[in-house]
Amino acid sequence: MEYYFSKTINDSFENAIQKVTEALKAEGFGILTEIDLKATLKKKLDVDFYNYTILGACNPPFAYKALLAEDKIGTMLPCNVIVQEKVKGQIEVSAVDPAASMQAVENTELVGIATEIRDSLKKIINNL
């Protein structure tokens, strides 16, 4: 089972991050964290890396349902969405498949919740 799904779009890196953030918001997700990996790697290791941002997205109603079903599920939150530009103008947007990651947690209540989240994230990625 793949642990992510992705799509490549032609855009600037900055526009892609804005579009992804807006698309997530339209589906009820907020961005809790935004990690500029390029800047972090430069600062911490003094290495050059391509544009790569990790967006920590959270949909509070889904998170609440998951936490009620499994109190340790917070170790897998938020849902990460990455935006990366290996080739100028070709932006790959990828999202974690929560059904794949939650499969390790043997809790049948999580299956439906993970499927809903996966469907929502797939819709976002596919509509970019």
Tab-separated table of N, CA and C in Angstrom:
chain	number	residue	atom	x	y	z
A	1	MET	N	0.851	-1.185	0.000
A	1	MET	CA	0.000	0.000	0.000
A	1	MET	C	0.894	1.246	0.000
A	2	GLU	N	0.635	2.153	-0.915
A	2	GLU	CA	1.354	3.425	-0.931
A	2	GLU	C	1.010	4.213	0.333
A	3	TYR	N	1.946	4.957	0.833
A	3	TYR	CA	1.711	5.737	2.042
A	3	TYR	C	1.437	7.208	1.744
A	4	TYR	N	1.346	7.542	0.452
A	4	TYR	CA	1.069	8.923	0.052
A	4	TYR	C	0.403	8.923	-1.323
A	5	PHE	N	-0.105	10.077	-1.697
A	5	PHE	CA	-0.568	10.293	-3.073
A	5	PHE	C	-0.122	11.683	-3.474
A	6	SER	N	0.091	11.873	-4.780
A	6	SER	CA	0.642	13.149	-5.212
A	6	SER	C	0.204	13.515	-6.613
A	7	LYS	N	0.522	14.766	-6.933
A	7	LYS	CA	0.207	15.311	-8.245
A	7	LYS	C	1.250	16.379	-8.550
A	8	THR	N	1.639	16.477	-9.811
A	8	THR	CA	2.564	17.516	-10.238
A	8	THR	C	1.789	18.582	-10.999
A	9	ILE	N	2.047	19.833	-10.633
A	9	ILE	CA	1.397	20.962	-11.306
A	9	ILE	C	2.480	21.913	-11.810
A	10	ASN	N	2.138	22.676	-12.829
A	10	ASN	CA	3.047	23.682	-13.360
A	10	ASN	C	2.658	25.029	-12.782
A	11	ASP	N	3.533	25.573	-11.956
A	11	ASP	CA	3.263	26.848	-11.276
A	11	ASP	C	4.542	27.296	-10.599
A	12	SER	N	4.503	28.460	-10.015
A	12	SER	CA	5.635	28.872	-9.186
A	12	SER	C	5.486	28.196	-7.827
A	13	PHE	N	6.583	28.053	-7.134
A	13	PHE	CA	6.565	27.403	-5.832
A	13	PHE	C	5.670	28.163	-4.852
A	14	GLU	N	5.808	29.474	-4.828
A	14	GLU	CA	5.020	30.312	-3.907
A	14	GLU	C	3.527	30.212	-4.206
A	15	ASN	N	3.157	30.255	-5.487
A	15	ASN	CA	1.740	30.121	-5.861
A	15	ASN	C	1.206	28.748	-5.473
A	16	ALA	N	2.025	27.726	-5.659
A	16	ALA	CA	1.586	26.373	-5.321
A	16	ALA	C	1.280	26.252	-3.829
A	17	ILE	N	2.149	26.805	-2.989
A	17	ILE	CA	1.896	26.749	-1.544
A	17	ILE	C	0.603	27.483	-1.212
A	18	GLN	N	0.387	28.630	-1.837
A	18	GLN	CA	-0.835	29.388	-1.591
A	18	GLN	C	-2.067	28.596	-2.044
A	19	LYS	N	-2.004	27.984	-3.228
A	19	LYS	CA	-3.134	27.194	-3.739
A	19	LYS	C	-3.428	25.995	-2.842
A	20	VAL	N	-2.384	25.322	-2.402
A	20	VAL	CA	-2.566	24.152	-1.530
A	20	VAL	C	-3.183	24.578	-0.206
A	21	THR	N	-2.680	25.667	0.365
A	21	THR	CA	-3.209	26.168	1.638
A	21	THR	C	-4.680	26.539	1.504
A	22	GLU	N	-5.035	27.218	0.419
A	22	GLU	CA	-6.435	27.602	0.190
A	22	GLU	C	-7.320	26.385	-0.035
A	23	ALA	N	-6.815	25.402	-0.782
A	23	ALA	CA	-7.595	24.183	-1.039
A	23	ALA	C	-7.823	23.408	0.258
A	24	LEU	N	-6.802	23.345	1.100
A	24	LEU	CA	-6.956	22.678	2.395
A	24	LEU	C	-7.991	23.407	3.243
A	25	LYS	N	-7.911	24.720	3.262
A	25	LYS	CA	-8.850	25.520	4.045
A	25	LYS	C	-10.292	25.295	3.576
A	26	ALA	N	-10.486	25.217	2.266
A	26	ALA	CA	-11.825	24.994	1.707
A	26	ALA	C	-12.410	23.652	2.144
A	27	GLU	N	-11.550	22.697	2.490
A	27	GLU	CA	-12.003	21.380	2.954
A	27	GLU	C	-11.983	21.262	4.477
A	28	GLY	N	-11.772	22.391	5.168
A	28	GLY	CA	-11.840	22.377	6.626
A	28	GLY	C	-10.515	22.130	7.334
A	29	PHE	N	-9.408	22.137	6.584
A	29	PHE	CA	-8.094	21.930	7.179
A	29	PHE	C	-7.422	23.274	7.427
A	30	GLY	N	-6.750	23.375	8.541
A	30	GLY	CA	-5.919	24.533	8.823
A	30	GLY	C	-4.471	24.095	8.830
A	31	ILE	N	-3.567	25.039	8.656
A	31	ILE	CA	-2.141	24.732	8.683
A	31	ILE	C	-1.616	25.037	10.083
A	32	LEU	N	-1.205	24.007	10.794
A	32	LEU	CA	-0.657	24.166	12.140
A	32	LEU	C	0.831	24.470	12.108
A	33	THR	N	1.515	23.871	11.142
A	33	THR	CA	2.953	24.077	11.017
A	33	THR	C	3.314	24.251	9.550
A	34	GLU	N	4.357	25.017	9.312
A	34	GLU	CA	4.905	25.166	7.967
A	34	GLU	C	6.416	25.151	8.108
A	35	ILE	N	7.033	24.113	7.563
A	35	ILE	CA	8.477	23.939	7.683
A	35	ILE	C	9.116	24.136	6.315
A	36	ASP	N	9.947	25.150	6.200
A	36	ASP	CA	10.714	25.410	4.989
A	36	ASP	C	11.987	24.580	5.111
A	37	LEU	N	11.959	23.401	4.513
A	37	LEU	CA	13.075	22.480	4.663
A	37	LEU	C	14.340	23.010	4.003
A	38	LYS	N	14.195	23.713	2.889
A	38	LYS	CA	15.355	24.296	2.212
A	38	LYS	C	16.098	25.243	3.159
A	39	ALA	N	15.366	26.142	3.799
A	39	ALA	CA	15.978	27.099	4.721
A	39	ALA	C	16.532	26.403	5.962
A	40	THR	N	15.811	25.421	6.467
A	40	THR	CA	16.254	24.701	7.660
A	40	THR	C	17.556	23.948	7.399
A	41	LEU	N	17.631	23.265	6.250
A	41	LEU	CA	18.846	22.515	5.932
A	41	LEU	C	20.040	23.449	5.706
A	42	LYS	N	19.760	24.607	5.117
A	42	LYS	CA	20.836	25.586	4.910
A	42	LYS	C	21.353	26.089	6.262
A	43	LYS	N	20.429	26.415	7.139
A	43	LYS	CA	20.804	26.954	8.455
A	43	LYS	C	21.501	25.911	9.336
A	44	LYS	N	20.947	24.708	9.367
A	44	LYS	CA	21.459	23.693	10.293
A	44	LYS	C	22.673	22.927	9.759
A	45	LEU	N	22.703	22.689	8.432
A	45	LEU	CA	23.762	21.857	7.861
A	45	LEU	C	24.613	22.576	6.818
A	46	ASP	N	24.220	23.811	6.495
A	46	ASP	CA	24.889	24.581	5.450
A	46	ASP	C	24.949	23.818	4.129
A	47	VAL	N	23.809	23.195	3.774
A	47	VAL	CA	23.697	22.513	2.484
A	47	VAL	C	22.604	23.181	1.664
A	48	ASP	N	22.789	23.124	0.352
A	48	ASP	CA	21.768	23.654	-0.554
A	48	ASP	C	20.810	22.539	-0.915
A	49	PHE	N	19.540	22.867	-0.893
A	49	PHE	CA	18.485	21.902	-1.207
A	49	PHE	C	17.455	22.623	-2.047
A	50	TYR	N	16.661	21.882	-2.764
A	50	TYR	CA	15.611	22.491	-3.588
A	50	TYR	C	14.434	22.932	-2.707
A	51	ASN	N	13.529	23.704	-3.288
A	51	ASN	CA	12.349	24.176	-2.554
A	51	ASN	C	11.540	22.982	-2.064
A	52	TYR	N	11.316	22.936	-0.772
A	52	TYR	CA	10.617	21.814	-0.148
A	52	TYR	C	9.986	22.323	1.143
A	53	THR	N	8.671	22.360	1.170
A	53	THR	CA	7.951	22.823	2.358
A	53	THR	C	7.009	21.734	2.841
A	54	ILE	N	7.000	21.533	4.149
A	54	ILE	CA	6.087	20.575	4.775
A	54	ILE	C	4.990	21.375	5.474
A	55	LEU	N	3.750	21.122	5.080
A	55	LEU	CA	2.599	21.758	5.706
A	55	LEU	C	1.937	20.747	6.642
A	56	GLY	N	1.828	21.094	7.903
A	56	GLY	CA	1.151	20.243	8.877
A	56	GLY	C	-0.314	20.652	8.927
A	57	ALA	N	-1.164	19.881	8.255
A	57	ALA	CA	-2.577	20.231	8.117
A	57	ALA	C	-3.435	19.465	9.119
A	58	CYS	N	-4.422	20.164	9.652
A	58	CYS	CA	-5.323	19.544	10.620
A	58	CYS	C	-6.758	19.963	10.347
A	59	ASN	N	-7.638	18.990	10.377
A	59	ASN	CA	-9.074	19.227	10.278
A	59	ASN	C	-9.625	18.908	11.673
A	60	PRO	N	-9.961	19.941	12.461
A	60	PRO	CA	-10.351	19.701	13.860
A	60	PRO	C	-11.453	18.662	14.079
A	61	PRO	N	-12.547	18.658	13.291
A	61	PRO	CA	-13.560	17.615	13.540
A	61	PRO	C	-13.015	16.198	13.335
A	62	PHE	N	-12.201	16.004	12.287
A	62	PHE	CA	-11.611	14.683	12.064
A	62	PHE	C	-10.639	14.336	13.190
A	63	ALA	N	-9.815	15.298	13.597
A	63	ALA	CA	-8.848	15.055	14.671
A	63	ALA	C	-9.571	14.672	15.967
A	64	TYR	N	-10.641	15.380	16.254
A	64	TYR	CA	-11.404	15.100	17.475
A	64	TYR	C	-11.977	13.686	17.449
A	65	LYS	N	-12.577	13.303	16.311
A	65	LYS	CA	-13.127	11.946	16.177
A	65	LYS	C	-12.034	10.898	16.366
A	66	ALA	N	-10.886	11.138	15.751
A	66	ALA	CA	-9.783	10.181	15.848
A	66	ALA	C	-9.282	10.078	17.280
A	67	LEU	N	-9.173	11.211	17.964
A	67	LEU	CA	-8.711	11.203	19.358
A	67	LEU	C	-9.690	10.488	20.286
A	68	LEU	N	-10.986	10.607	20.010
A	68	LEU	CA	-11.981	9.887	20.804
A	68	LEU	C	-11.859	8.380	20.605
A	69	ALA	N	-11.491	7.988	19.389
A	69	ALA	CA	-11.362	6.566	19.082
A	69	ALA	C	-10.047	5.984	19.578
A	70	GLU	N	-9.007	6.822	19.623
A	70	GLU	CA	-7.663	6.342	19.973
A	70	GLU	C	-6.860	7.503	20.546
A	71	ASP	N	-6.662	7.513	21.860
A	71	ASP	CA	-6.041	8.687	22.492
A	71	ASP	C	-4.576	8.911	22.122
A	72	LYS	N	-3.886	7.904	21.633
A	72	LYS	CA	-2.477	8.062	21.236
A	72	LYS	C	-2.330	8.451	19.766
A	73	ILE	N	-3.429	8.636	19.055
A	73	ILE	CA	-3.376	8.956	17.626
A	73	ILE	C	-2.730	10.317	17.376
A	74	GLY	N	-2.642	11.125	18.407
A	74	GLY	CA	-1.955	12.411	18.278
A	74	GLY	C	-0.514	12.260	17.824
A	75	THR	N	0.081	11.074	18.029
A	75	THR	CA	1.443	10.835	17.551
A	75	THR	C	1.505	10.846	16.026
A	76	MET	N	0.359	10.713	15.368
A	76	MET	CA	0.304	10.699	13.904
A	76	MET	C	-0.322	11.966	13.337
A	77	LEU	N	-0.558	12.936	14.183
A	77	LEU	CA	-1.163	14.186	13.729
A	77	LEU	C	-0.100	15.277	13.717
A	78	PRO	N	-0.198	16.287	12.902
A	78	PRO	CA	-1.207	16.506	11.877
A	78	PRO	C	-0.898	15.708	10.609
A	79	CYS	N	-1.769	15.837	9.628
A	79	CYS	CA	-1.555	15.220	8.320
A	79	CYS	C	-0.545	16.078	7.556
A	80	ASN	N	0.535	15.474	7.129
A	80	ASN	CA	1.547	16.239	6.405
A	80	ASN	C	1.273	16.272	4.908
A	81	VAL	N	1.425	17.457	4.364
A	81	VAL	CA	1.335	17.687	2.924
A	81	VAL	C	2.649	18.348	2.534
A	82	ILE	N	3.317	17.799	1.522
A	82	ILE	CA	4.577	18.405	1.095
A	82	ILE	C	4.415	19.052	-0.277
A	83	VAL	N	5.137	20.145	-0.432
A	83	VAL	CA	5.184	20.873	-1.697
A	83	VAL	C	6.662	20.974	-2.028
A	84	GLN	N	7.056	20.393	-3.185
A	84	GLN	CA	8.470	20.405	-3.536
A	84	GLN	C	8.680	20.737	-5.003
A	85	GLU	N	9.823	21.370	-5.264
A	85	GLU	CA	10.149	21.805	-6.623
A	85	GLU	C	11.558	21.338	-6.969
A	86	LYS	N	11.651	20.137	-7.561
A	86	LYS	CA	12.946	19.618	-7.992
A	86	LYS	C	13.351	20.244	-9.325
A	87	VAL	N	12.353	20.515	-10.169
A	87	VAL	CA	12.567	21.154	-11.465
A	87	VAL	C	11.788	22.461	-11.461
A	88	LYS	N	12.452	23.547	-11.835
A	88	LYS	CA	11.830	24.879	-11.824
A	88	LYS	C	10.462	24.855	-12.526
A	89	GLY	N	9.424	25.289	-11.797
A	89	GLY	CA	8.081	25.391	-12.353
A	89	GLY	C	7.264	24.113	-12.327
A	90	GLN	N	7.882	22.998	-11.947
A	90	GLN	CA	7.154	21.731	-11.812
A	90	GLN	C	7.068	21.409	-10.323
A	91	ILE	N	5.883	21.591	-9.791
A	91	ILE	CA	5.678	21.458	-8.356
A	91	ILE	C	4.952	20.151	-8.056
A	92	GLU	N	5.563	19.345	-7.226
A	92	GLU	CA	4.922	18.107	-6.790
A	92	GLU	C	4.299	18.349	-5.419
A	93	VAL	N	3.014	18.040	-5.332
A	93	VAL	CA	2.288	18.158	-4.069
A	93	VAL	C	1.907	16.739	-3.653
A	94	SER	N	2.283	16.374	-2.440
A	94	SER	CA	2.011	15.026	-1.943
A	94	SER	C	1.396	15.110	-0.550
A	95	ALA	N	0.515	14.180	-0.271
A	95	ALA	CA	-0.123	14.113	1.045
A	95	ALA	C	-0.010	12.698	1.588
A	96	VAL	N	0.127	12.619	2.879
A	96	VAL	CA	0.150	11.326	3.537
A	96	VAL	C	-1.215	10.650	3.349
A	97	ASP	N	-1.197	9.340	3.196
A	97	ASP	CA	-2.452	8.577	3.173
A	97	ASP	C	-2.712	8.122	4.605
A	98	PRO	N	-3.638	8.794	5.297
A	98	PRO	CA	-3.863	8.446	6.696
A	98	PRO	C	-4.351	7.019	6.892
A	99	ALA	N	-5.005	6.459	5.891
A	99	ALA	CA	-5.462	5.071	6.018
A	99	ALA	C	-4.257	4.134	6.089
A	100	ALA	N	-3.210	4.451	5.343
A	100	ALA	CA	-2.004	3.612	5.371
A	100	ALA	C	-1.295	3.737	6.714
A	101	SER	N	-1.163	4.962	7.218
A	101	SER	CA	-0.446	5.132	8.478
A	101	SER	C	-1.249	4.609	9.667
A	102	MET	N	-2.553	4.764	9.621
A	102	MET	CA	-3.387	4.311	10.741
A	102	MET	C	-3.642	2.816	10.705
A	103	GLN	N	-3.259	2.167	9.622
A	103	GLN	CA	-3.420	0.725	9.506
A	103	GLN	C	-2.599	0.006	10.585
A	104	ALA	N	-1.499	0.614	10.974
A	104	ALA	CA	-0.648	0.027	12.015
A	104	ALA	C	-1.337	0.027	13.380
A	105	VAL	N	-2.298	0.924	13.553
A	105	VAL	CA	-3.044	1.002	14.804
A	105	VAL	C	-4.246	0.068	14.658
A	106	GLU	N	-4.263	-0.954	15.408
A	106	GLU	CA	-5.328	-1.942	15.267
A	106	GLU	C	-6.575	-1.488	16.013
A	107	ASN	N	-7.279	-0.538	15.395
A	107	ASN	CA	-8.494	0.019	15.984
A	107	ASN	C	-9.499	0.203	14.849
A	108	THR	N	-10.546	-0.614	14.856
A	108	THR	CA	-11.513	-0.588	13.760
A	108	THR	C	-12.272	0.732	13.662
A	109	GLU	N	-12.400	1.461	14.771
A	109	GLU	CA	-13.084	2.760	14.731
A	109	GLU	C	-12.327	3.759	13.857
A	110	LEU	N	-11.018	3.604	13.765
A	110	LEU	CA	-10.204	4.536	12.994
A	110	LEU	C	-10.331	4.332	11.486
A	111	VAL	N	-10.734	3.157	11.059
A	111	VAL	CA	-10.791	2.854	9.628
A	111	VAL	C	-11.695	3.838	8.890
A	112	GLY	N	-12.895	4.051	9.387
A	112	GLY	CA	-13.826	4.977	8.737
A	112	GLY	C	-13.331	6.411	8.759
A	113	ILE	N	-12.775	6.813	9.884
A	113	ILE	CA	-12.254	8.176	10.019
A	113	ILE	C	-11.093	8.385	9.048
A	114	ALA	N	-10.173	7.428	9.011
A	114	ALA	CA	-9.011	7.527	8.116
A	114	ALA	C	-9.444	7.563	6.658
A	115	THR	N	-10.465	6.800	6.327
A	115	THR	CA	-10.973	6.784	4.955
A	115	THR	C	-11.561	8.153	4.589
A	116	GLU	N	-12.307	8.752	5.498
A	116	GLU	CA	-12.861	10.091	5.252
A	116	GLU	C	-11.762	11.125	5.038
A	117	ILE	N	-10.745	11.069	5.872
A	117	ILE	CA	-9.641	12.021	5.756
A	117	ILE	C	-8.900	11.794	4.443
A	118	ARG	N	-8.629	10.527	4.127
A	118	ARG	CA	-7.941	10.202	2.866
A	118	ARG	C	-8.726	10.734	1.682
A	119	ASP	N	-10.039	10.504	1.673
A	119	ASP	CA	-10.867	10.967	0.564
A	119	ASP	C	-10.819	12.486	0.430
A	120	SER	N	-10.827	13.176	1.552
A	120	SER	CA	-10.772	14.629	1.546
A	120	SER	C	-9.426	15.124	1.012
A	121	LEU	N	-8.338	14.526	1.488
A	121	LEU	CA	-7.014	14.926	1.017
A	121	LEU	C	-6.809	14.594	-0.458
A	122	LYS	N	-7.308	13.434	-0.885
A	122	LYS	CA	-7.202	13.075	-2.314
A	122	LYS	C	-7.950	14.064	-3.180
A	123	LYS	N	-9.131	14.459	-2.743
A	123	LYS	CA	-9.919	15.453	-3.484
A	123	LYS	C	-9.127	16.744	-3.639
A	124	ILE	N	-8.507	17.184	-2.558
A	124	ILE	CA	-7.708	18.410	-2.587
A	124	ILE	C	-6.573	18.287	-3.610
A	125	ILE	N	-5.823	17.209	-3.514
A	125	ILE	CA	-4.680	17.003	-4.420
A	125	ILE	C	-5.153	16.897	-5.866
A	126	ASN	N	-6.176	16.108	-6.099
A	126	ASN	CA	-6.665	15.904	-7.481
A	126	ASN	C	-7.202	17.177	-8.110
A	127	ASN	N	-7.750	18.077	-7.303
A	127	ASN	CA	-8.347	19.307	-7.844
A	127	ASN	C	-7.354	20.449	-8.025
A	128	LEU	N	-6.102	20.247	-7.693
A	128	LEU	CA	-5.105	21.313	-7.877
A	128	LEU	C	-4.883	21.587	-9.354
